[in-house]
Structure formats: C-alpha cells, structure tokens
Amino acid sequence: MNKLLVITVLVALLALSAESFRVPRQAEEEQGTLTKITDSVRSYYDYVVNSASEYIESIKGLKLEEKAKNLYSDTTTAVSTYSGILHDQMYHIFYQ
C-alpha cells in the first residue's frame, strides 16, 4: 500500500512538472516575427562575441606578444651591429 502511494505521488509530481514545461513553449509560439528576428540576431551576435573572446584568449595563451618583443629586440641588435660595421667601412673608404 505504501509503495502504491509513493508511486502515485511521484507520478503526480511528474505530471505537474511536465505541465510546467509546456508553459514556456506556448509563450514562444505567441512571439511576433520581429521578436524572433531580434532574438536570432542577438543569439548570433553573442555567439560571435564569445568565439572572438575565446580566440583572443587562446592567442594570449601562446604568449605571442612576448615572442614578438624578443624577436624585435634580437633583430634590432643584429641590424645595429651590421650597420655599425657598414658605417665604419664606408668611412674608411671615403676618409682614408
């Protein structure tokens, strides 16, 4: 008898829960065309913004900015060395 009562209560709760899930679906059907278009554009915009944010975070994770700074400093050091050598050579060619 107790099992039957428990099962009846659970089925009743499930039925009430299922009924509450139907309410939002009916509300969605009553939306106008402009609201549907606005919602779809807004969801697409949110998706694009989230994708861009994830992409930027993944780039920051690679530490590309630090690598670019190191590459720049190494390149400027090498170029300044070779330009100094070239400057000395040109000076000695013109002013012996």
PDB file of N, CA and C in Angstrom:
ATOM      1  N   MET A   1       0.820  -1.191   0.000  1.00  0.00           N
ATOM      2  CA  MET A   1       0.000   0.000   0.000  1.00  0.00           C
ATOM      3  C   MET A   1       0.871   1.265   0.000  1.00  0.00           C
ATOM      4  N   ASN A   2       1.939   1.226   0.811  1.00  0.00           N
ATOM      5  CA  ASN A   2       2.825   2.389   0.879  1.00  0.00           C
ATOM      6  C   ASN A   2       3.529   2.621  -0.453  1.00  0.00           C
ATOM      7  N   LYS A   3       3.930   1.541  -1.122  1.00  0.00           N
ATOM      8  CA  LYS A   3       4.608   1.672  -2.404  1.00  0.00           C
ATOM      9  C   LYS A   3       3.673   2.291  -3.439  1.00  0.00           C
ATOM     10  N   LEU A   4       2.416   1.888  -3.409  1.00  0.00           N
ATOM     11  CA  LEU A   4       1.434   2.425  -4.341  1.00  0.00           C
ATOM     12  C   LEU A   4       1.221   3.915  -4.094  1.00  0.00           C
ATOM     13  N   LEU A   5       1.196   4.326  -2.850  1.00  0.00           N
ATOM     14  CA  LEU A   5       1.035   5.732  -2.502  1.00  0.00           C
ATOM     15  C   LEU A   5       2.244   6.554  -2.958  1.00  0.00           C
ATOM     16  N   VAL A   6       3.432   6.015  -2.755  1.00  0.00           N
ATOM     17  CA  VAL A   6       4.650   6.708  -3.168  1.00  0.00           C
ATOM     18  C   VAL A   6       4.692   6.844  -4.691  1.00  0.00           C
ATOM     19  N   ILE A   7       4.351   5.791  -5.395  1.00  0.00           N
ATOM     20  CA  ILE A   7       4.338   5.832  -6.859  1.00  0.00           C
ATOM     21  C   ILE A   7       3.304   6.837  -7.356  1.00  0.00           C
ATOM     22  N   THR A   8       2.145   6.888  -6.723  1.00  0.00           N
ATOM     23  CA  THR A   8       1.095   7.828  -7.116  1.00  0.00           C
ATOM     24  C   THR A   8       1.563   9.265  -6.924  1.00  0.00           C
ATOM     25  N   VAL A   9       2.223   9.528  -5.799  1.00  0.00           N
ATOM     26  CA  VAL A   9       2.719  10.878  -5.539  1.00  0.00           C
ATOM     27  C   VAL A   9       3.797  11.253  -6.556  1.00  0.00           C
ATOM     28  N   LEU A  10       4.697  10.330  -6.854  1.00  0.00           N
ATOM     29  CA  LEU A  10       5.748  10.611  -7.832  1.00  0.00           C
ATOM     30  C   LEU A  10       5.184  10.873  -9.229  1.00  0.00           C
ATOM     31  N   VAL A  11       4.184  10.091  -9.626  1.00  0.00           N
ATOM     32  CA  VAL A  11       3.550  10.303 -10.930  1.00  0.00           C
ATOM     33  C   VAL A  11       2.836  11.651 -10.962  1.00  0.00           C
ATOM     34  N   ALA A  12       2.198  12.020  -9.868  1.00  0.00           N
ATOM     35  CA  ALA A  12       1.510  13.312  -9.805  1.00  0.00           C
ATOM     36  C   ALA A  12       2.524  14.459  -9.896  1.00  0.00           C
ATOM     37  N   LEU A  13       3.638  14.347  -9.180  1.00  0.00           N
ATOM     38  CA  LEU A  13       4.676  15.374  -9.265  1.00  0.00           C
ATOM     39  C   LEU A  13       5.271  15.455 -10.667  1.00  0.00           C
ATOM     40  N   LEU A  14       5.474  14.312 -11.292  1.00  0.00           N
ATOM     41  CA  LEU A  14       5.992  14.291 -12.653  1.00  0.00           C
ATOM     42  C   LEU A  14       5.020  14.944 -13.620  1.00  0.00           C
ATOM     43  N   ALA A  15       3.730  14.685 -13.439  1.00  0.00           N
ATOM     44  CA  ALA A  15       2.719  15.288 -14.305  1.00  0.00           C
ATOM     45  C   ALA A  15       2.688  16.805 -14.121  1.00  0.00           C
ATOM     46  N   LEU A  16       2.809  17.268 -12.885  1.00  0.00           N
ATOM     47  CA  LEU A  16       2.824  18.710 -12.648  1.00  0.00           C
ATOM     48  C   LEU A  16       4.087  19.345 -13.231  1.00  0.00           C
ATOM     49  N   SER A  17       5.202  18.655 -13.131  1.00  0.00           N
ATOM     50  CA  SER A  17       6.440  19.168 -13.709  1.00  0.00           C
ATOM     51  C   SER A  17       6.352  19.220 -15.229  1.00  0.00           C
ATOM     52  N   ALA A  18       5.764  18.198 -15.822  1.00  0.00           N
ATOM     53  CA  ALA A  18       5.614  18.178 -17.279  1.00  0.00           C
ATOM     54  C   ALA A  18       4.690  19.301 -17.728  1.00  0.00           C
ATOM     55  N   GLU A  19       3.676  19.595 -16.961  1.00  0.00           N
ATOM     56  CA  GLU A  19       2.766  20.680 -17.308  1.00  0.00           C
ATOM     57  C   GLU A  19       3.487  22.028 -17.235  1.00  0.00           C
ATOM     58  N   SER A  20       4.387  22.180 -16.263  1.00  0.00           N
ATOM     59  CA  SER A  20       5.102  23.451 -16.147  1.00  0.00           C
ATOM     60  C   SER A  20       6.099  23.628 -17.291  1.00  0.00           C
ATOM     61  N   PHE A  21       6.573  22.541 -17.886  1.00  0.00           N
ATOM     62  CA  PHE A  21       7.476  22.651 -19.015  1.00  0.00           C
ATOM     63  C   PHE A  21       6.740  23.063 -20.283  1.00  0.00           C
ATOM     64  N   ARG A  22       5.467  22.852 -20.345  1.00  0.00           N
ATOM     65  CA  ARG A  22       4.707  23.211 -21.546  1.00  0.00           C
ATOM     66  C   ARG A  22       4.432  24.706 -21.623  1.00  0.00           C
ATOM     67  N   VAL A  23       4.437  25.390 -20.507  1.00  0.00           N
ATOM     68  CA  VAL A  23       4.088  26.807 -20.486  1.00  0.00           C
ATOM     69  C   VAL A  23       5.068  27.652 -21.300  1.00  0.00           C
ATOM     70  N   PRO A  24       6.388  27.489 -21.176  1.00  0.00           N
ATOM     71  CA  PRO A  24       7.279  28.331 -21.986  1.00  0.00           C
ATOM     72  C   PRO A  24       7.140  28.068 -23.486  1.00  0.00           C
ATOM     73  N   ARG A  25       6.849  26.858 -23.874  1.00  0.00           N
ATOM     74  CA  ARG A  25       6.686  26.577 -25.300  1.00  0.00           C
ATOM     75  C   ARG A  25       5.500  27.346 -25.875  1.00  0.00           C
ATOM     76  N   GLN A  26       4.416  27.421 -25.125  1.00  0.00           N
ATOM     77  CA  GLN A  26       3.254  28.166 -25.601  1.00  0.00           C
ATOM     78  C   GLN A  26       3.578  29.653 -25.681  1.00  0.00           C
ATOM     79  N   ALA A  27       4.378  30.147 -24.753  1.00  0.00           N
ATOM     80  CA  ALA A  27       4.740  31.562 -24.774  1.00  0.00           C
ATOM     81  C   ALA A  27       5.623  31.870 -25.977  1.00  0.00           C
ATOM     82  N   GLU A  28       6.486  30.941 -26.365  1.00  0.00           N
ATOM     83  CA  GLU A  28       7.342  31.164 -27.519  1.00  0.00           C
ATOM     84  C   GLU A  28       6.543  31.217 -28.813  1.00  0.00           C
ATOM     85  N   GLU A  29       5.470  30.464 -28.886  1.00  0.00           N
ATOM     86  CA  GLU A  29       4.652  30.462 -30.100  1.00  0.00           C
ATOM     87  C   GLU A  29       3.907  31.773 -30.281  1.00  0.00           C
ATOM     88  N   GLU A  30       3.703  32.507 -29.197  1.00  0.00           N
ATOM     89  CA  GLU A  30       2.954  33.754 -29.269  1.00  0.00           C
ATOM     90  C   GLU A  30       3.841  34.943 -29.606  1.00  0.00           C
ATOM     91  N   GLN A  31       5.144  34.745 -29.743  1.00  0.00           N
ATOM     92  CA  GLN A  31       6.036  35.848 -30.079  1.00  0.00           C
ATOM     93  C   GLN A  31       5.825  36.285 -31.519  1.00  0.00           C
ATOM     94  N   GLY A  32       6.063  37.572 -31.743  1.00  0.00           N
ATOM     95  CA  GLY A  32       5.915  38.110 -33.089  1.00  0.00           C
ATOM     96  C   GLY A  32       7.148  37.859 -33.939  1.00  0.00           C
ATOM     97  N   THR A  33       7.020  38.185 -35.191  1.00  0.00           N
ATOM     98  CA  THR A  33       8.113  37.970 -36.133  1.00  0.00           C
ATOM     99  C   THR A  33       9.318  38.837 -35.790  1.00  0.00           C
ATOM    100  N   LEU A  34       9.078  40.080 -35.427  1.00  0.00           N
ATOM    101  CA  LEU A  34      10.169  40.988 -35.089  1.00  0.00           C
ATOM    102  C   LEU A  34      10.934  40.486 -33.859  1.00  0.00           C
ATOM    103  N   THR A  35      10.218  39.950 -32.893  1.00  0.00           N
ATOM    104  CA  THR A  35      10.865  39.418 -31.695  1.00  0.00           C
ATOM    105  C   THR A  35      11.721  38.208 -32.037  1.00  0.00           C
ATOM    106  N   LYS A  36      11.241  37.353 -32.914  1.00  0.00           N
ATOM    107  CA  LYS A  36      12.019  36.180 -33.317  1.00  0.00           C
ATOM    108  C   LYS A  36      13.287  36.592 -34.052  1.00  0.00           C
ATOM    109  N   ILE A  37      13.157  37.572 -34.946  1.00  0.00           N
ATOM    110  CA  ILE A  37      14.323  38.048 -35.690  1.00  0.00           C
ATOM    111  C   ILE A  37      15.330  38.686 -34.744  1.00  0.00           C
ATOM    112  N   THR A  38      14.840  39.503 -33.815  1.00  0.00           N
ATOM    113  CA  THR A  38      15.720  40.165 -32.853  1.00  0.00           C
ATOM    114  C   THR A  38      16.432  39.143 -31.987  1.00  0.00           C
ATOM    115  N   ASP A  39      15.711  38.125 -31.532  1.00  0.00           N
ATOM    116  CA  ASP A  39      16.326  37.084 -30.708  1.00  0.00           C
ATOM    117  C   ASP A  39      17.376  36.299 -31.481  1.00  0.00           C
ATOM    118  N   SER A  40      17.092  35.991 -32.738  1.00  0.00           N
ATOM    119  CA  SER A  40      18.066  35.236 -33.523  1.00  0.00           C
ATOM    120  C   SER A  40      19.311  36.075 -33.813  1.00  0.00           C
ATOM    121  N   VAL A  41      19.140  37.364 -34.099  1.00  0.00           N
ATOM    122  CA  VAL A  41      20.291  38.243 -34.326  1.00  0.00           C
ATOM    123  C   VAL A  41      21.098  38.387 -33.038  1.00  0.00           C
ATOM    124  N   ARG A  42      20.402  38.537 -31.921  1.00  0.00           N
ATOM    125  CA  ARG A  42      21.092  38.671 -30.636  1.00  0.00           C
ATOM    126  C   ARG A  42      21.866  37.403 -30.289  1.00  0.00           C
ATOM    127  N   SER A  43      21.284  36.242 -30.537  1.00  0.00           N
ATOM    128  CA  SER A  43      21.989  34.997 -30.238  1.00  0.00           C
ATOM    129  C   SER A  43      23.192  34.816 -31.166  1.00  0.00           C
ATOM    130  N   TYR A  44      23.059  35.193 -32.436  1.00  0.00           N
ATOM    131  CA  TYR A  44      24.184  35.118 -33.364  1.00  0.00           C
ATOM    132  C   TYR A  44      25.299  36.069 -32.937  1.00  0.00           C
ATOM    133  N   TYR A  45      24.937  37.285 -32.522  1.00  0.00           N
ATOM    134  CA  TYR A  45      25.917  38.262 -32.053  1.00  0.00           C
ATOM    135  C   TYR A  45      26.645  37.744 -30.814  1.00  0.00           C
ATOM    136  N   ASP A  46      25.912  37.176 -29.860  1.00  0.00           N
ATOM    137  CA  ASP A  46      26.529  36.613 -28.659  1.00  0.00           C
ATOM    138  C   ASP A  46      27.491  35.487 -29.015  1.00  0.00           C
ATOM    139  N   TYR A  47      27.103  34.657 -29.974  1.00  0.00           N
ATOM    140  CA  TYR A  47      27.972  33.552 -30.403  1.00  0.00           C
ATOM    141  C   TYR A  47      29.265  34.086 -31.012  1.00  0.00           C
ATOM    142  N   VAL A  48      29.162  35.121 -31.841  1.00  0.00           N
ATOM    143  CA  VAL A  48      30.342  35.690 -32.483  1.00  0.00           C
ATOM    144  C   VAL A  48      31.261  36.336 -31.442  1.00  0.00           C
ATOM    145  N   VAL A  49      30.679  37.059 -30.501  1.00  0.00           N
ATOM    146  CA  VAL A  49      31.482  37.713 -29.470  1.00  0.00           C
ATOM    147  C   VAL A  49      32.183  36.674 -28.604  1.00  0.00           C
ATOM    148  N   ASN A  50      31.479  35.616 -28.230  1.00  0.00           N
ATOM    149  CA  ASN A  50      32.092  34.564 -27.423  1.00  0.00           C
ATOM    150  C   ASN A  50      33.206  33.853 -28.182  1.00  0.00           C
ATOM    151  N   SER A  51      32.989  33.597 -29.461  1.00  0.00           N
ATOM    152  CA  SER A  51      34.021  32.947 -30.273  1.00  0.00           C
ATOM    153  C   SER A  51      35.261  33.830 -30.390  1.00  0.00           C
ATOM    154  N   ALA A  52      35.061  35.118 -30.604  1.00  0.00           N
ATOM    155  CA  ALA A  52      36.196  36.041 -30.702  1.00  0.00           C
ATOM    156  C   ALA A  52      36.943  36.124 -29.373  1.00  0.00           C
ATOM    157  N   SER A  53      36.217  36.154 -28.282  1.00  0.00           N
ATOM    158  CA  SER A  53      36.860  36.216 -26.966  1.00  0.00           C
ATOM    159  C   SER A  53      37.680  34.961 -26.704  1.00  0.00           C
ATOM    160  N   GLU A  54      37.133  33.805 -27.048  1.00  0.00           N
ATOM    161  CA  GLU A  54      37.875  32.553 -26.870  1.00  0.00           C
ATOM    162  C   GLU A  54      39.120  32.530 -27.747  1.00  0.00           C
ATOM    163  N   TYR A  55      39.011  33.053 -28.960  1.00  0.00           N
ATOM    164  CA  TYR A  55      40.154  33.093 -29.874  1.00  0.00           C
ATOM    165  C   TYR A  55      41.251  34.009 -29.331  1.00  0.00           C
ATOM    166  N   ILE A  56      40.859  35.161 -28.815  1.00  0.00           N
ATOM    167  CA  ILE A  56      41.833  36.096 -28.252  1.00  0.00           C
ATOM    168  C   ILE A  56      42.507  35.499 -27.022  1.00  0.00           C
ATOM    169  N   GLU A  57      41.741  34.822 -26.186  1.00  0.00           N
ATOM    170  CA  GLU A  57      42.325  34.181 -25.006  1.00  0.00           C
ATOM    171  C   GLU A  57      43.302  33.077 -25.405  1.00  0.00           C
ATOM    172  N   SER A  58      42.990  32.345 -26.471  1.00  0.00           N
ATOM    173  CA  SER A  58      43.913  31.297 -26.910  1.00  0.00           C
ATOM    174  C   SER A  58      45.195  31.899 -27.469  1.00  0.00           C
ATOM    175  N   ILE A  59      45.103  33.054 -28.127  1.00  0.00           N
ATOM    176  CA  ILE A  59      46.295  33.734 -28.629  1.00  0.00           C
ATOM    177  C   ILE A  59      47.137  34.252 -27.465  1.00  0.00           C
ATOM    178  N   LYS A  60      46.481  34.796 -26.446  1.00  0.00           N
ATOM    179  CA  LYS A  60      47.217  35.271 -25.277  1.00  0.00           C
ATOM    180  C   LYS A  60      47.918  34.118 -24.574  1.00  0.00           C
ATOM    181  N   GLY A  61      47.324  32.943 -24.641  1.00  0.00           N
ATOM    182  CA  GLY A  61      47.933  31.773 -24.027  1.00  0.00           C
ATOM    183  C   GLY A  61      49.217  31.354 -24.714  1.00  0.00           C
ATOM    184  N   LEU A  62      49.374  31.686 -25.974  1.00  0.00           N
ATOM    185  CA  LEU A  62      50.584  31.329 -26.713  1.00  0.00           C
ATOM    186  C   LEU A  62      51.743  32.286 -26.448  1.00  0.00           C
ATOM    187  N   LYS A  63      51.474  33.400 -25.781  1.00  0.00           N
ATOM    188  CA  LYS A  63      52.479  34.416 -25.449  1.00  0.00           C
ATOM    189  C   LYS A  63      53.164  34.946 -26.706  1.00  0.00           C
ATOM    190  N   LEU A  64      52.381  35.229 -27.739  1.00  0.00           N
ATOM    191  CA  LEU A  64      52.940  35.732 -29.000  1.00  0.00           C
ATOM    192  C   LEU A  64      53.501  37.136 -28.850  1.00  0.00           C
ATOM    193  N   GLU A  65      52.902  37.929 -27.975  1.00  0.00           N
ATOM    194  CA  GLU A  65      53.384  39.299 -27.795  1.00  0.00           C
ATOM    195  C   GLU A  65      54.808  39.293 -27.233  1.00  0.00           C
ATOM    196  N   GLU A  66      55.055  38.425 -26.265  1.00  0.00           N
ATOM    197  CA  GLU A  66      56.399  38.326 -25.688  1.00  0.00           C
ATOM    198  C   GLU A  66      57.403  37.824 -26.727  1.00  0.00           C
ATOM    199  N   LYS A  67      56.989  36.855 -27.530  1.00  0.00           N
ATOM    200  CA  LYS A  67      57.883  36.339 -28.573  1.00  0.00           C
ATOM    201  C   LYS A  67      58.181  37.400 -29.613  1.00  0.00           C
ATOM    202  N   ALA A  68      57.184  38.208 -29.966  1.00  0.00           N
ATOM    203  CA  ALA A  68      57.393  39.284 -30.941  1.00  0.00           C
ATOM    204  C   ALA A  68      58.355  40.331 -30.386  1.00  0.00           C
ATOM    205  N   LYS A  69      58.227  40.675 -29.101  1.00  0.00           N
ATOM    206  CA  LYS A  69      59.150  41.642 -28.492  1.00  0.00           C
ATOM    207  C   LYS A  69      60.575  41.102 -28.496  1.00  0.00           C
ATOM    208  N   ASN A  70      60.727  39.830 -28.169  1.00  0.00           N
ATOM    209  CA  ASN A  70      62.064  39.230 -28.179  1.00  0.00           C
ATOM    210  C   ASN A  70      62.654  39.211 -29.591  1.00  0.00           C
ATOM    211  N   LEU A  71      61.836  38.867 -30.577  1.00  0.00           N
ATOM    212  CA  LEU A  71      62.296  38.858 -31.963  1.00  0.00           C
ATOM    213  C   LEU A  71      62.714  40.250 -32.408  1.00  0.00           C
ATOM    214  N   TYR A  72      61.932  41.253 -32.035  1.00  0.00           N
ATOM    215  CA  TYR A  72      62.250  42.638 -32.392  1.00  0.00           C
ATOM    216  C   TYR A  72      63.569  43.073 -31.759  1.00  0.00           C
ATOM    217  N   SER A  73      63.755  42.782 -30.482  1.00  0.00           N
ATOM    218  CA  SER A  73      64.990  43.212 -29.815  1.00  0.00           C
ATOM    219  C   SER A  73      66.205  42.488 -30.398  1.00  0.00           C
ATOM    220  N   ASP A  74      66.081  41.195 -30.707  1.00  0.00           N
ATOM    221  CA  ASP A  74      67.196  40.467 -31.309  1.00  0.00           C
ATOM    222  C   ASP A  74      67.522  40.995 -32.699  1.00  0.00           C
ATOM    223  N   THR A  75      66.487  41.298 -33.472  1.00  0.00           N
ATOM    224  CA  THR A  75      66.682  41.812 -34.828  1.00  0.00           C
ATOM    225  C   THR A  75      67.331  43.184 -34.801  1.00  0.00           C
ATOM    226  N   THR A  76      66.859  44.071 -33.924  1.00  0.00           N
ATOM    227  CA  THR A  76      67.449  45.416 -33.860  1.00  0.00           C
ATOM    228  C   THR A  76      68.901  45.352 -33.392  1.00  0.00           C
ATOM    229  N   THR A  77      69.214  44.429 -32.509  1.00  0.00           N
ATOM    230  CA  THR A  77      70.606  44.278 -32.073  1.00  0.00           C
ATOM    231  C   THR A  77      71.486  43.848 -33.235  1.00  0.00           C
ATOM    232  N   ALA A  78      71.042  42.869 -34.003  1.00  0.00           N
ATOM    233  CA  ALA A  78      71.836  42.388 -35.140  1.00  0.00           C
ATOM    234  C   ALA A  78      71.962  43.453 -36.217  1.00  0.00           C
ATOM    235  N   VAL A  79      70.876  44.146 -36.521  1.00  0.00           N
ATOM    236  CA  VAL A  79      70.909  45.170 -37.562  1.00  0.00           C
ATOM    237  C   VAL A  79      71.807  46.326 -37.140  1.00  0.00           C
ATOM    238  N   SER A  80      71.743  46.722 -35.877  1.00  0.00           N
ATOM    239  CA  SER A  80      72.600  47.833 -35.437  1.00  0.00           C
ATOM    240  C   SER A  80      74.072  47.435 -35.490  1.00  0.00           C
ATOM    241  N   THR A  81      74.386  46.186 -35.195  1.00  0.00           N
ATOM    242  CA  THR A  81      75.771  45.724 -35.293  1.00  0.00           C
ATOM    243  C   THR A  81      76.267  45.797 -36.729  1.00  0.00           C
ATOM    244  N   TYR A  82      75.483  45.240 -37.645  1.00  0.00           N
ATOM    245  CA  TYR A  82      75.914  45.230 -39.047  1.00  0.00           C
ATOM    246  C   TYR A  82      75.893  46.623 -39.663  1.00  0.00           C
ATOM    247  N   SER A  83      74.997  47.486 -39.236  1.00  0.00           N
ATOM    248  CA  SER A  83      75.002  48.853 -39.766  1.00  0.00           C
ATOM    249  C   SER A  83      76.216  49.613 -39.238  1.00  0.00           C
ATOM    250  N   GLY A  84      76.643  49.324 -38.012  1.00  0.00           N
ATOM    251  CA  GLY A  84      77.875  49.931 -37.492  1.00  0.00           C
ATOM    252  C   GLY A  84      79.083  49.497 -38.280  1.00  0.00           C
ATOM    253  N   ILE A  85      79.151  48.206 -38.626  1.00  0.00           N
ATOM    254  CA  ILE A  85      80.261  47.706 -39.446  1.00  0.00           C
ATOM    255  C   ILE A  85      80.248  48.371 -40.816  1.00  0.00           C
ATOM    256  N   LEU A  86      79.083  48.471 -41.443  1.00  0.00           N
ATOM    257  CA  LEU A  86      78.958  49.110 -42.751  1.00  0.00           C
ATOM    258  C   LEU A  86      79.358  50.585 -42.674  1.00  0.00           C
ATOM    259  N   HIS A  87      78.944  51.250 -41.604  1.00  0.00           N
ATOM    260  CA  HIS A  87      79.296  52.651 -41.420  1.00  0.00           C
ATOM    261  C   HIS A  87      80.819  52.814 -41.329  1.00  0.00           C
ATOM    262  N   ASP A  88      81.466  51.966 -40.565  1.00  0.00           N
ATOM    263  CA  ASP A  88      82.931  52.026 -40.457  1.00  0.00           C
ATOM    264  C   ASP A  88      83.603  51.777 -41.804  1.00  0.00           C
ATOM    265  N   GLN A  89      83.115  50.819 -42.557  1.00  0.00           N
ATOM    266  CA  GLN A  89      83.699  50.509 -43.866  1.00  0.00           C
ATOM    267  C   GLN A  89      83.554  51.695 -44.807  1.00  0.00           C
ATOM    268  N   MET A  90      82.390  52.308 -44.841  1.00  0.00           N
ATOM    269  CA  MET A  90      82.163  53.456 -45.714  1.00  0.00           C
ATOM    270  C   MET A  90      83.031  54.632 -45.276  1.00  0.00           C
ATOM    271  N   TYR A  91      83.196  54.823 -44.005  1.00  0.00           N
ATOM    272  CA  TYR A  91      84.032  55.918 -43.504  1.00  0.00           C
ATOM    273  C   TYR A  91      85.470  55.729 -43.947  1.00  0.00           C
ATOM    274  N   HIS A  92      85.966  54.499 -43.829  1.00  0.00           N
ATOM    275  CA  HIS A  92      87.360  54.260 -44.213  1.00  0.00           C
ATOM    276  C   HIS A  92      87.560  54.294 -45.729  1.00  0.00           C
ATOM    277  N   ILE A  93      86.504  54.048 -46.500  1.00  0.00           N
ATOM    278  CA  ILE A  93      86.624  54.157 -47.954  1.00  0.00           C
ATOM    279  C   ILE A  93      86.742  55.621 -48.364  1.00  0.00           C
ATOM    280  N   PHE A  94      85.888  56.488 -47.791  1.00  0.00           N
ATOM    281  CA  PHE A  94      85.859  57.885 -48.199  1.00  0.00           C
ATOM    282  C   PHE A  94      86.912  58.732 -47.500  1.00  0.00           C
ATOM    283  N   TYR A  95      87.239  58.424 -46.253  1.00  0.00           N
ATOM    284  CA  TYR A  95      88.214  59.226 -45.500  1.00  0.00           C
ATOM    285  C   TYR A  95      89.405  58.348 -45.114  1.00  0.00           C
ATOM    286  N   GLN A  96      90.315  58.101 -46.050  1.00  0.00           N
ATOM    287  CA  GLN A  96      91.471  57.254 -45.775  1.00  0.00           C
ATOM    288  C   GLN A  96      92.421  57.996 -44.964  1.00  0.00           C
TER     289      GLN A  96
END
